[in-house]
C-alpha positions in Angstrom: 22.7 -30.4 -41.2 21.2 -33.8 -40.5 18.4 -34.4 -38.1 20.7 -35.7 -35.4 22.9 -32.7 -36.0 19.8 -30.4 -35.4 18.7 -32.3 -32.3 22.4 -31.9 -30.7 22.4 -28.2 -31.8 18.9 -27.8 -30.2 20.4 -29.3 -27.0 23.1 -26.7 -26.8 21.0 -23.6 -28.0 18.0 -23.9 -25.7 19.8 -24.1 -22.3 22.0 -21.0 -23.6 18.7 -19.0 -24.5 16.9 -20.0 -21.2 20.1 -18.9 -19.3 20.2 -15.6 -21.2 16.5 -15.2 -20.6 16.9 -15.8 -17.0 19.7 -13.3 -16.7 17.6 -10.6 -18.5 14.7 -11.1 -16.4 17.0 -10.9 -13.3 18.6 -7.6 -14.4 15.4 -6.0 -15.4 13.8 -6.8 -12.1 16.8 -5.8 -10.0 17.4 -2.6 -12.0 13.7 -1.7 -11.4 14.2 -2.1 -7.7 17.5 0.1 -7.6 15.9 2.8 -9.7 12.8 2.8 -7.7 14.6 3.3 -4.5 14.0 6.7 -2.8 17.1 9.0 -2.8 18.1 11.4 0.1 21.9 11.0 0.2 22.0 8.0 -2.2 23.1 5.5 0.7 20.0 3.4 0.5 20.2 3.2 -3.2 23.8 2.5 -3.0 23.4 -0.4 -0.6 21.7 -2.7 -3.0 23.8 -5.9 -3.0 23.6 -8.5 -5.8 25.0 -11.9 -4.9 24.8 -15.4 -6.3 24.1 -18.4 -4.0 23.5 -16.7 -0.9 22.3 -13.3 0.5 24.8 -10.5 1.2 25.4 -9.7 4.9 26.6 -6.3 6.2 26.1 -2.8 5.0 28.2 -0.9 2.1 29.9 2.5 2.9 28.7 3.9 -0.4 26.2 6.5 -1.7 25.0 6.2 -5.3 22.4 9.0 -6.1 21.8 8.1 -9.6 22.1 4.3 -9.1 24.4 3.6 -12.1 27.4 2.1 -10.0 25.0 0.0 -8.1 23.3 -1.2 -11.4 26.7 -1.7 -12.9 27.7 -4.0 -10.2 24.6 -5.7 -10.2 24.8 -6.5 -13.9 28.4 -7.6 -13.7 27.4 -10.1 -11.1 24.3 -11.4 -12.8 26.1 -11.8 -16.1 29.1 -13.6 -14.4 26.8 -16.3 -12.8 26.8 -19.8 -13.8 23.9 -21.6 -15.5 21.0 -22.3 -12.9 21.9 -19.6 -10.7 20.1 -18.1 -7.6 20.6 -14.4 -7.5 19.8 -12.2 -4.5 19.3 -8.4 -4.1 19.7 -7.4 -0.5 19.7 -4.1 1.2 20.9 -4.4 4.9 20.2 -0.8 6.0 17.9 -0.6 8.8 15.7 1.9 7.0 15.2 -0.2 3.9 12.1 -1.9 5.4 10.6 1.4 6.4 11.0 2.6 2.8 9.6 -0.5 1.3 6.7 -0.8 3.7 5.8 2.9 4.5 7.1 2.5 8.2 8.3 6.0 8.6 7.2 7.5 12.0 7.0 11.0 13.3 8.2 12.0 16.8 4.7 10.6 18.2 5.2 7.1 16.6 2.4 7.8 14.0 2.9 7.4 10.2 5.0 10.3 9.1 3.5 13.0 7.0 5.9 15.8 5.9 7.9 17.2 3.0 9.4 13.6 2.1 6.6 11.3 3.5 3.0 10.5 3.2 1.3 8.2 5.7 4.9 6.8 6.4 5.9 6.2 2.8 8.5 8.1 1.0 7.1 10.5 -1.5 9.5 9.0 -4.0 8.4 5.5 -3.6 4.8 5.5 -2.2 4.3 1.9 -3.5 7.8 0.6 -2.1 10.7 -0.6 -4.3 10.7 -4.3 -4.4 6.9 -5.0 -4.2 6.3 -2.6 -7.2 8.7 -4.5 -9.3 7.3 -7.9 -8.3 4.1 -6.6 -9.9 6.0 -6.1 -13.1 7.8 -9.5 -13.2 5.4 -10.9 -15.8 6.1 -7.8 -18.1 9.9 -8.6 -17.6 9.2 -12.4 -18.5 7.3 -11.6 -21.5 10.0 -9.1 -22.7 12.6 -11.9 -22.3 10.7 -14.4 -24.1 9.9 -12.2 -26.9 13.6 -11.6 -27.4 14.3 -15.3 -27.3 12.0 -15.5 -30.5 13.8 -13.1 -32.4 16.0 -14.6 -35.0 
């Protein structure tokens, strides 16, 4: 392969590799959010909606205690996305913010402490869901870059 052919191949390979890395980072990040969502009935976990181009509106009438169906839907959506995509992971349930930010209240309006809450946070997700995975984003990026470097 001549020099010009190598440059041409490079111009094809690099965007494909970057697109693959972007999809892997997105899938890893969104999977973490879904996995870290606290579960009672599975409704909160099942209401994560992955969309491309604009955020989802409305709620889903689904429960997904394990998160596998929700994760599978998300992976399919991300893998089908065009190059230079913008992906959204949205949960429109009213109590999603309470789970993320520790806003569960007791009957007196104080941060709830009980069998499922500590100072307003779910015992299953005391550091939230999204914020926790935002703190992991550099790890997801490093993993994707390392995989790009593999022959």
